[in-house]
PDB file of C-alpha atoms in Angstrom:
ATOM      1  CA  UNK K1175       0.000   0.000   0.000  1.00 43.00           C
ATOM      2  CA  UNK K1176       2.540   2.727   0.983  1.00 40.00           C
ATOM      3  CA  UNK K1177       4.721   1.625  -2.356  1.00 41.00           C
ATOM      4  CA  UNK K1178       0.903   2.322  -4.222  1.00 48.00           C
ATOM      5  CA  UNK K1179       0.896   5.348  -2.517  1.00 46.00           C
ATOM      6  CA  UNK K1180       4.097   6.631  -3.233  1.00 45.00           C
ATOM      7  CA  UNK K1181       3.658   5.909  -7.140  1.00 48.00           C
ATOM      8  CA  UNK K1182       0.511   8.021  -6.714  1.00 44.00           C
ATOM      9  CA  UNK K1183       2.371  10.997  -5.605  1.00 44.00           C
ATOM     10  CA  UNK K1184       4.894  11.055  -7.637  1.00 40.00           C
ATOM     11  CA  UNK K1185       2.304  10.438 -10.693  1.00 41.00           C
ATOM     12  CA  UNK K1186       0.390  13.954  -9.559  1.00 41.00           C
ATOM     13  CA  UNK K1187       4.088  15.913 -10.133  1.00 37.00           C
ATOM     14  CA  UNK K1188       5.260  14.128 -12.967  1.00 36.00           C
ATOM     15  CA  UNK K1189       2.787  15.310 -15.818  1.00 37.00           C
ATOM     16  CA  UNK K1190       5.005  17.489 -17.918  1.00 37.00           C
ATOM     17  CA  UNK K1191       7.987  16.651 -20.272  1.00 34.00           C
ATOM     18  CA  UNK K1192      10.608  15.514 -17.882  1.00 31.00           C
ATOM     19  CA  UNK K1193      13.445  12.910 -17.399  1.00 29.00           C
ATOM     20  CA  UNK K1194      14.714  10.644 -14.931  1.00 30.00           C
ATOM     21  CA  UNK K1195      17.138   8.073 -15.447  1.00 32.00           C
ATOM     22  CA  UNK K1196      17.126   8.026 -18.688  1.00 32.00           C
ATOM     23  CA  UNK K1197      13.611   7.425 -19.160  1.00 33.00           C
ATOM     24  CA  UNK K1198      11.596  10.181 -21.022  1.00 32.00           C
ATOM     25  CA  UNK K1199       7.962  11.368 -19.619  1.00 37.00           C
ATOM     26  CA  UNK K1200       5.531  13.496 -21.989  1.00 39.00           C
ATOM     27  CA  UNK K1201       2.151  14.810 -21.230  1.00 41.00           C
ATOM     28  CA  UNK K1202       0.088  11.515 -21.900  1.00 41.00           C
ATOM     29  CA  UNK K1203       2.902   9.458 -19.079  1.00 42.00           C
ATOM     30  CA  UNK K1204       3.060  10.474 -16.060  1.00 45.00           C
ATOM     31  CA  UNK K1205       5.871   8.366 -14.721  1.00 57.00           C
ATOM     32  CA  UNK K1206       7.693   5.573 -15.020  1.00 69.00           C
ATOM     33  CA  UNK K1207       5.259   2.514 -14.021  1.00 88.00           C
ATOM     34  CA  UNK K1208       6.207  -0.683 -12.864  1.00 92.00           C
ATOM     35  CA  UNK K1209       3.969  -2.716 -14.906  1.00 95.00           C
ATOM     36  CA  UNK K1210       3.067  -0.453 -17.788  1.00 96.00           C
ATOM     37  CA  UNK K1211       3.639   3.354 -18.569  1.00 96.00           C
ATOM     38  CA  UNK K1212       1.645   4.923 -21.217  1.00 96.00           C
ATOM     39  CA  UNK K1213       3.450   7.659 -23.625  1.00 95.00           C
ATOM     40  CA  UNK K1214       1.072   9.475 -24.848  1.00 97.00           C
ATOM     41  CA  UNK K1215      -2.709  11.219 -24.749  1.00 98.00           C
ATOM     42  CA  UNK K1216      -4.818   8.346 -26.360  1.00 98.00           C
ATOM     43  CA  UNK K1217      -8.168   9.468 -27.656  1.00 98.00           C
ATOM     44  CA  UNK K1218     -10.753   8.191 -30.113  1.00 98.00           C
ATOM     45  CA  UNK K1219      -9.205   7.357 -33.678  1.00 98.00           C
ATOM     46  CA  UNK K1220      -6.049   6.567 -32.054  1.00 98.00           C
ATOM     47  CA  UNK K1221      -4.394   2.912 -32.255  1.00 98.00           C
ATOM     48  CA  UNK K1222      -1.868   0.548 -31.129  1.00 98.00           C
ATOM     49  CA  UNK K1223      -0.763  -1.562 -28.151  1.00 98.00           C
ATOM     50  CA  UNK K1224      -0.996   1.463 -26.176  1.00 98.00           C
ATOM     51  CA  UNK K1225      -4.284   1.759 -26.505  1.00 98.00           C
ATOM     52  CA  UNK K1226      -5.242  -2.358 -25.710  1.00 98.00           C
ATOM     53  CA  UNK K1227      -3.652  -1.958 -22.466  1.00 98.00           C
ATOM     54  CA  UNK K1228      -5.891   1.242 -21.624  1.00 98.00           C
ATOM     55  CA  UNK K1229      -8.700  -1.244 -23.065  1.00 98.00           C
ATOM     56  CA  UNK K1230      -7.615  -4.623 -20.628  1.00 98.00           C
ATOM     57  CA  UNK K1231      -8.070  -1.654 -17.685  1.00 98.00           C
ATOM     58  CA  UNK K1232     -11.169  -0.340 -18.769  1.00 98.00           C
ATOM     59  CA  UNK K1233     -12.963  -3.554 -19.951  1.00 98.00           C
ATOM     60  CA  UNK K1234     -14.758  -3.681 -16.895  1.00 98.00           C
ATOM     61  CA  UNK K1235     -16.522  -0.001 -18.484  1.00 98.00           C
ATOM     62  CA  UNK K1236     -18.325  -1.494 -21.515  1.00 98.00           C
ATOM     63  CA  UNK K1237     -22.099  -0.531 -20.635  1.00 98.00           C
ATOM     64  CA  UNK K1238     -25.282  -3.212 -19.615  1.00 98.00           C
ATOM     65  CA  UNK K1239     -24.701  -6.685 -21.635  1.00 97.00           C
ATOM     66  CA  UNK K1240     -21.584  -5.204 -23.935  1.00 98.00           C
ATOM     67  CA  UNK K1241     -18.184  -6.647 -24.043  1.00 98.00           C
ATOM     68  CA  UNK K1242     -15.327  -4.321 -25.167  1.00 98.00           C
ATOM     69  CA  UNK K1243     -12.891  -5.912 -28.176  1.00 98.00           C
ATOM     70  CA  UNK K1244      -9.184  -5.353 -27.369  1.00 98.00           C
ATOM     71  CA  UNK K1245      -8.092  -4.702 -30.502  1.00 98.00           C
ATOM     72  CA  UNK K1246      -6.426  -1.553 -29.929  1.00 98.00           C
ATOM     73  CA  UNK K1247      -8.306   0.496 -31.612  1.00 98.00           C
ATOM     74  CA  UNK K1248      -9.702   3.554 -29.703  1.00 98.00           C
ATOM     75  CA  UNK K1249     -13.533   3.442 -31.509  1.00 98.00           C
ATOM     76  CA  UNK K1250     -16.479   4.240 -29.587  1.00 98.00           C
ATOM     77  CA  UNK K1251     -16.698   1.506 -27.578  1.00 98.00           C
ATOM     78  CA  UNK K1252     -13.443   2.680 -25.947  1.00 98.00           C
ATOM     79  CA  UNK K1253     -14.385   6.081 -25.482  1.00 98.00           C
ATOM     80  CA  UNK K1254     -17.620   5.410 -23.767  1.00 98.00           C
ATOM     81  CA  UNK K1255     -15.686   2.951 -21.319  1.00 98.00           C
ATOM     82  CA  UNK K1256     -13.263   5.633 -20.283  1.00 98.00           C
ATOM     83  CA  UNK K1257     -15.770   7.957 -19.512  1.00 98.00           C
ATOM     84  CA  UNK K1258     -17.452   5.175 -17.569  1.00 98.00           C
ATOM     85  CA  UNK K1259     -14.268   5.011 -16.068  1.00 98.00           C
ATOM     86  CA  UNK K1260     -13.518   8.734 -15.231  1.00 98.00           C
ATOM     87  CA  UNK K1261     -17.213   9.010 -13.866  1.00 98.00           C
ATOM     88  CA  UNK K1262     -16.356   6.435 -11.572  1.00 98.00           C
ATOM     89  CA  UNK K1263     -13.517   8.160  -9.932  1.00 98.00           C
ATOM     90  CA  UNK K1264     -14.597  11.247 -10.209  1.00 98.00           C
ATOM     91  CA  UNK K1265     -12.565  12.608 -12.844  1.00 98.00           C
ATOM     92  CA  UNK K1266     -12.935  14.759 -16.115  1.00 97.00           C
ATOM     93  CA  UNK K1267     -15.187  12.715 -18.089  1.00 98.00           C
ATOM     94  CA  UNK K1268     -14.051  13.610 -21.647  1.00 98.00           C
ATOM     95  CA  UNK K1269     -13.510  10.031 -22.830  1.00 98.00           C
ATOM     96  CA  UNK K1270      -9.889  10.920 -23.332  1.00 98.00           C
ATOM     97  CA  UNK K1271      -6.959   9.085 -21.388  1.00 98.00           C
ATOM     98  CA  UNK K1272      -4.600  11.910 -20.679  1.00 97.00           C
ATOM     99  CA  UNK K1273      -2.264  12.196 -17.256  1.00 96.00           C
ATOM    100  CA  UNK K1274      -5.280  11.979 -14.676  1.00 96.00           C
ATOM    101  CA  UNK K1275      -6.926   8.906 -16.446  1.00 98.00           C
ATOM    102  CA  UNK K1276      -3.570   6.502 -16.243  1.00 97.00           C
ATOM    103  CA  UNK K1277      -2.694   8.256 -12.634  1.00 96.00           C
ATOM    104  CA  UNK K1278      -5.659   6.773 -11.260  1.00 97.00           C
ATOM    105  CA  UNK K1279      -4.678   3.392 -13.126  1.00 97.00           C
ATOM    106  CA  UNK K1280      -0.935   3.259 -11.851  1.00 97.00           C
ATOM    107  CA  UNK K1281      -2.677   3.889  -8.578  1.00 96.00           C
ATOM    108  CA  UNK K1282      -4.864   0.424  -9.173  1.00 97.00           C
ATOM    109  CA  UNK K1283      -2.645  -1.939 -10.565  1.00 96.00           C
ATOM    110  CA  UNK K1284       0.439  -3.614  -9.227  1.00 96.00           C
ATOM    111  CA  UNK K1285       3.819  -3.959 -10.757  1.00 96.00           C
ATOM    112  CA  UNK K1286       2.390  -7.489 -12.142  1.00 97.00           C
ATOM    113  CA  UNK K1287      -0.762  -5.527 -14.180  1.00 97.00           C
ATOM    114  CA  UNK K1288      -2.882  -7.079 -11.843  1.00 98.00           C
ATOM    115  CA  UNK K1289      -5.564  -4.965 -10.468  1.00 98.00           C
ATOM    116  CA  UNK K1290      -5.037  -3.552  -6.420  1.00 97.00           C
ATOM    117  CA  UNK K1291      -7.773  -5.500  -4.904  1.00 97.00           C
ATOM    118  CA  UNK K1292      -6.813  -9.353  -6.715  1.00 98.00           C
ATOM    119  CA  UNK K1293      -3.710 -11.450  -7.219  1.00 97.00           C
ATOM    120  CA  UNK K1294      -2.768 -14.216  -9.560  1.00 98.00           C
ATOM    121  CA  UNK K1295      -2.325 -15.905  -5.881  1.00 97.00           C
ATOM    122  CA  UNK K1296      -5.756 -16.213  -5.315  1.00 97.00           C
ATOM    123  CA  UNK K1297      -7.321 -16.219  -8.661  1.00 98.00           C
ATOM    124  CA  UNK K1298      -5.041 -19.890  -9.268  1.00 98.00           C
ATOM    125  CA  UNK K1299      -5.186 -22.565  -6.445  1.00 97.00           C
ATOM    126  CA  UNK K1300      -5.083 -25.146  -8.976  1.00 97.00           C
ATOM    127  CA  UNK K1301      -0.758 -25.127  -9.759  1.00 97.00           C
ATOM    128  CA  UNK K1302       1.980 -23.131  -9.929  1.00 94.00           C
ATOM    129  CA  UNK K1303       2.387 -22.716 -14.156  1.00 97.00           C
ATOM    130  CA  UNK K1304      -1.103 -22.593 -14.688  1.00 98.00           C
ATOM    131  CA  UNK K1305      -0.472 -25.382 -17.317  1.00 98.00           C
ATOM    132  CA  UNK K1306      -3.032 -28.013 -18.260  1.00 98.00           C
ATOM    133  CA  UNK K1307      -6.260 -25.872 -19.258  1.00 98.00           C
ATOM    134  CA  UNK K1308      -7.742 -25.544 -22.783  1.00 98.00           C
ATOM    135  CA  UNK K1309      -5.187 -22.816 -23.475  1.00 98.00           C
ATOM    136  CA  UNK K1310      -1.536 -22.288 -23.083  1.00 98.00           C
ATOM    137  CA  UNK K1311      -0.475 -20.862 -20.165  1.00 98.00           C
ATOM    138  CA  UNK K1312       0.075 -17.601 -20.797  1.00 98.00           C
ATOM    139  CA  UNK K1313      -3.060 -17.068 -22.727  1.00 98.00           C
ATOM    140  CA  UNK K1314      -4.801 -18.527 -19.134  1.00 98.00           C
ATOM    141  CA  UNK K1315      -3.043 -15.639 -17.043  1.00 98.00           C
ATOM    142  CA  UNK K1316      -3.505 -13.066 -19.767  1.00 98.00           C
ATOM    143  CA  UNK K1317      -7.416 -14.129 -19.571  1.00 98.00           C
ATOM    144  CA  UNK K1318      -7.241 -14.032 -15.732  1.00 98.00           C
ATOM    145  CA  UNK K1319      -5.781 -10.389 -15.829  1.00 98.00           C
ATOM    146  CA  UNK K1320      -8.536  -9.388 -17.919  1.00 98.00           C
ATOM    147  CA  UNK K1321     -10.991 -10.668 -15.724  1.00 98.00           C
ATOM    148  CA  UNK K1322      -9.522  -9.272 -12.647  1.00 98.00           C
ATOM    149  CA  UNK K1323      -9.898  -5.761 -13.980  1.00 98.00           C
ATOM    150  CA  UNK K1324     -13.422  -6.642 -15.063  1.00 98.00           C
ATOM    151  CA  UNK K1325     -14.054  -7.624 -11.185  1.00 98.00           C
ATOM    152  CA  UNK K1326     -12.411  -4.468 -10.169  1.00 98.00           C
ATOM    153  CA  UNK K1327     -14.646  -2.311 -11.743  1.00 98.00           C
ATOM    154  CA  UNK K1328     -17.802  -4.403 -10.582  1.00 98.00           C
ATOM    155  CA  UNK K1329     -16.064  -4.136  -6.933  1.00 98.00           C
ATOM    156  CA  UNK K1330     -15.931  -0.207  -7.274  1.00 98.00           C
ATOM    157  CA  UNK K1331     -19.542  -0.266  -8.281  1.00 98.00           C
ATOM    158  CA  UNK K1332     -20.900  -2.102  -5.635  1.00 98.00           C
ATOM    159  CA  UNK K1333     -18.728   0.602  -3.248  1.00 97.00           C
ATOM    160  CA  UNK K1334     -15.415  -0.536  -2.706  1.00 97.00           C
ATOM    161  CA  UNK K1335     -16.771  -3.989  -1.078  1.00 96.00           C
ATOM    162  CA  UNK K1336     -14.701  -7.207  -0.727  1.00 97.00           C
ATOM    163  CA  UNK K1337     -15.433  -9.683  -3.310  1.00 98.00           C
ATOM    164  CA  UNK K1338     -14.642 -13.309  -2.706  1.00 98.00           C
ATOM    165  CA  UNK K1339     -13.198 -16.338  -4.675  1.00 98.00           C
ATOM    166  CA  UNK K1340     -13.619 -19.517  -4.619  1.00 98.00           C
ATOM    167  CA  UNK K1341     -12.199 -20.965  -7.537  1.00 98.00           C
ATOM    168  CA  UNK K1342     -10.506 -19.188 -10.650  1.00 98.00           C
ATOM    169  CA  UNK K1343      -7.947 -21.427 -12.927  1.00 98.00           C
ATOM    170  CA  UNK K1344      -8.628 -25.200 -13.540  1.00 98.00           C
ATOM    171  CA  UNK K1345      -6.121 -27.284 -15.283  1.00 98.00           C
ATOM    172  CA  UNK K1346      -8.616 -30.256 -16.976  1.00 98.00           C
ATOM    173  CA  UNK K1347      -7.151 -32.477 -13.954  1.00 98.00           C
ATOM    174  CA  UNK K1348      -8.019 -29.844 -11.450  1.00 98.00           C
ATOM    175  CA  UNK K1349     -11.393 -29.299 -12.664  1.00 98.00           C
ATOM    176  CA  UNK K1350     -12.516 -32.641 -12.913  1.00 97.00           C
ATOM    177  CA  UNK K1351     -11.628 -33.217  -9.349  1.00 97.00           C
ATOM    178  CA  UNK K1352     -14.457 -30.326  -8.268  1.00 96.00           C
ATOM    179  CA  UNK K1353     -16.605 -32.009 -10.734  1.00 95.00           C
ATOM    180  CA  UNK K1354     -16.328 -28.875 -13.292  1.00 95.00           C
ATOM    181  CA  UNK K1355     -18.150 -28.753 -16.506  1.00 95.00           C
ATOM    182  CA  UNK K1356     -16.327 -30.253 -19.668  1.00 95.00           C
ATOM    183  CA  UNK K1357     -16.230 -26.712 -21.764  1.00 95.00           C
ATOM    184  CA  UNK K1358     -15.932 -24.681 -18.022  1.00 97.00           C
ATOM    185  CA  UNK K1359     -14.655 -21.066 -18.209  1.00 98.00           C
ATOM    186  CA  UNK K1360     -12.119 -22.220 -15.677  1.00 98.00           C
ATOM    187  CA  UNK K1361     -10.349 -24.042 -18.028  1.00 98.00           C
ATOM    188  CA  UNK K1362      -9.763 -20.560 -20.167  1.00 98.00           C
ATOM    189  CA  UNK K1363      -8.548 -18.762 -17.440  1.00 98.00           C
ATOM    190  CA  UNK K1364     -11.328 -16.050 -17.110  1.00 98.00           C
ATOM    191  CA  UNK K1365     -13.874 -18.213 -15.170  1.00 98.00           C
ATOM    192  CA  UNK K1366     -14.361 -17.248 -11.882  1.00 98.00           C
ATOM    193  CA  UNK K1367     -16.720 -18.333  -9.008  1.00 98.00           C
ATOM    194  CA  UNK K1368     -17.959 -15.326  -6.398  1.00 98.00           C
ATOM    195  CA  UNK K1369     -19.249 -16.459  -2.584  1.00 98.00           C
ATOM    196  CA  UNK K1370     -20.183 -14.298   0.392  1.00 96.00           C
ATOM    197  CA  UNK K1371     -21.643 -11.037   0.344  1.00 95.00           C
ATOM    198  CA  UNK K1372     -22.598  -8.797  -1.437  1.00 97.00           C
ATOM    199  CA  UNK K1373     -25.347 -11.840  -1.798  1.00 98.00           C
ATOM    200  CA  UNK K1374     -24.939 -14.065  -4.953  1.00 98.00           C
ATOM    201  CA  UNK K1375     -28.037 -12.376  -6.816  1.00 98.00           C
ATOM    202  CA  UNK K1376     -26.304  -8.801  -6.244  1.00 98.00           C
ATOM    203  CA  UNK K1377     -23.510  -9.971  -7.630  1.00 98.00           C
ATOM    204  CA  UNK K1378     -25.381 -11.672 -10.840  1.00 98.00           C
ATOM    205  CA  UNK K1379     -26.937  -8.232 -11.417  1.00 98.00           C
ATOM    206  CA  UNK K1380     -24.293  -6.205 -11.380  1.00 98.00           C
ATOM    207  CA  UNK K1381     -21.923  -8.307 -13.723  1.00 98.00           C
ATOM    208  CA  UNK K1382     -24.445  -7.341 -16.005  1.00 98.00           C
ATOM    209  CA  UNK K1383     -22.665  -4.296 -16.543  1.00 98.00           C
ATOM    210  CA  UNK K1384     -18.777  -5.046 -16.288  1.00 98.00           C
ATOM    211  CA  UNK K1385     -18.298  -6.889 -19.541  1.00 98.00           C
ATOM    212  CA  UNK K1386     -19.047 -10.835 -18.097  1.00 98.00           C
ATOM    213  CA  UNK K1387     -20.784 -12.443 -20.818  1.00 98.00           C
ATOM    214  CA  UNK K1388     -21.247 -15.796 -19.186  1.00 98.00           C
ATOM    215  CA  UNK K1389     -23.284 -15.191 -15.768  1.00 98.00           C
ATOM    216  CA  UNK K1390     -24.392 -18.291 -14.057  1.00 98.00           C
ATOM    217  CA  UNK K1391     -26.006 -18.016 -10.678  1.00 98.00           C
ATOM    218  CA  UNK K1392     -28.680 -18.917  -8.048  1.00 98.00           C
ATOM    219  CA  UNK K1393     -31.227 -21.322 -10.030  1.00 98.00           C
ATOM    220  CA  UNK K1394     -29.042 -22.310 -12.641  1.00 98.00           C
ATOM    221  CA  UNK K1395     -28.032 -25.960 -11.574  1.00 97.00           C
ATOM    222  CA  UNK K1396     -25.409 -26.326  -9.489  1.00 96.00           C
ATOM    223  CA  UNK K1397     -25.035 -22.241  -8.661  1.00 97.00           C
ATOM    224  CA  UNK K1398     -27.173 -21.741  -5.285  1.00 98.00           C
ATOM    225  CA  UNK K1399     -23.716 -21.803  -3.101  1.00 98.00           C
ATOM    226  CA  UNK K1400     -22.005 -19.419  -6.197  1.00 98.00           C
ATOM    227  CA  UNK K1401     -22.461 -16.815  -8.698  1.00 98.00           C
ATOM    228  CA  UNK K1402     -19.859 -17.565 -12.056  1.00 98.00           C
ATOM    229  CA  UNK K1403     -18.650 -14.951 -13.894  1.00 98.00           C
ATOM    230  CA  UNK K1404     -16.697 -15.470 -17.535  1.00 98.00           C
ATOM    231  CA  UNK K1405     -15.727 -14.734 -20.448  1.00 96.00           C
ATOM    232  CA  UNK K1406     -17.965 -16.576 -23.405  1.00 95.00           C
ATOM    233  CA  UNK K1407     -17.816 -16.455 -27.153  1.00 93.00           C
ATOM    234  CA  UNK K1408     -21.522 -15.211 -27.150  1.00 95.00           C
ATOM    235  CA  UNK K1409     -23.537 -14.193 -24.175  1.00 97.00           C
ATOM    236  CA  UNK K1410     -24.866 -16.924 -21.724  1.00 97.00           C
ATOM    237  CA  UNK K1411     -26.576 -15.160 -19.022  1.00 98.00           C
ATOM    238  CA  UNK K1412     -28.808 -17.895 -16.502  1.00 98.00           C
ATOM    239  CA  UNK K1413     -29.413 -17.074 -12.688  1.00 98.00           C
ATOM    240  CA  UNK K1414     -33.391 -17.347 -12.600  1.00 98.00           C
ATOM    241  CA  UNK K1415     -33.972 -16.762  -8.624  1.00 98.00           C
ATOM    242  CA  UNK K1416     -32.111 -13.500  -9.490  1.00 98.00           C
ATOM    243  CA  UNK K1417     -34.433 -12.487 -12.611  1.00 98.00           C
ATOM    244  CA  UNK K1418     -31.685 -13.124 -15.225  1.00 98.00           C
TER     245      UNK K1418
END
């Protein structure tokens, strides 16, 4: 937290053309982040891989039942999920990602581009690689990332609460053990099963609007003690006690 902190600070001072060690900040970077610094003021028209990694930590921004592309191109889509974004923290909402946008998201991730509030730790109790799902490896943590920012955003909706996991990576051997489904989301990487409070049904209705296109929850078989959130090829939405 104080290293978090720190970063923070030194993000508010560090918004003109400066350089430290070699490294070279303009207006759009406001320092040198551990896990990713962005160069430039991104806005819509814009692309590259600058612009997917502002998408990855806006994806949770996409608007009831939509699902933002990371293709790194800053269309609409983008624009609307960064002012999503800036409304939620209170800042500028322009739709462009200038100094105060990627402040606030050097102030949420850790040096391992995982968001603040979750960890690769928790989101993988399965192994240590996370080798054996339907994907390769990395393609399973990338996925888990993703859905970790998408969580993040629900989590600042529902007003800064704790959310907690149960289970989030499967390897096939690892999900057949729990008795998982053959084509589960946990296999991908990007499944991931929510318990506790905020109660199960809350948490069904608010994925709703944090990019989750699989939602399974209280009714669906086998979801009373869970609501599962993931990351489907086309929108599977089934939690009837919860009126979705």
């Amino acid at each position: 937290m104080i290293r978090r902190f720190g970063r923070f600070l030194a993000a508010l001072v560090l918004t003109a053309a400066t350089t430290v060690v070699g490294v070279t900040f303009t207006a759009g970077a406001a320092h040198a982040d551990g896990c990713y610094t962005w160069g430039r003021t991104l806005s819509q028209g814009m692309s590259g891989e600058d612009v997917r990694q502002l998408q990855i930590r806006v994806s949770g921004y996409p608007g009831y039942g939509a699902v933002l592309a990371l293709d790194g191109v800053y269309g609409p889509g983008t624009r609307s999920a960064v002012i999503r974004f800036q409304q939620a923290y209170g800042l500028g909402a322009d739709g462009i990602a200038g100094p105060q946008t990627f402040n606030q998201i050097y102030a949420l991730q850790d040096d391992d581009c995982t968001p603040v509030s979750f960890s690769y730790a928790e989101w993988n109790r399965c192994n240590s690689d996370w080798s054996g799902g339907a994907v390769s490896a990395s393609t399973a943590r990338f996925n888990a990332r993703v859905s970790m920012w998408k969580l993040q955003a629900m989590r600042r909706a529902l007003g800064n609460v704790p959310l907690y996991i149960s289970s989030g990576f499967r390897s096939y051997a690892c999900n057949s053990a729990v008795g998982g489904a053959s084509n589960s989301r946990h296999l991908y990487g990007d499944g991931v099963d929510l318990v506790g409070s905020p109660s199960l049904c809350r948490l069904a209705q608010q994925a709703r609007y944090h990019g989750f296109s699989n939602i399974l929850g209280p009714g669906y078989p086998g979801h009373n003690d869970h609501t599962h959130l993931g990351n489907t090829p086309s929108r599977s939405w089934s939690a009837p006690t919860c009126g979705i």
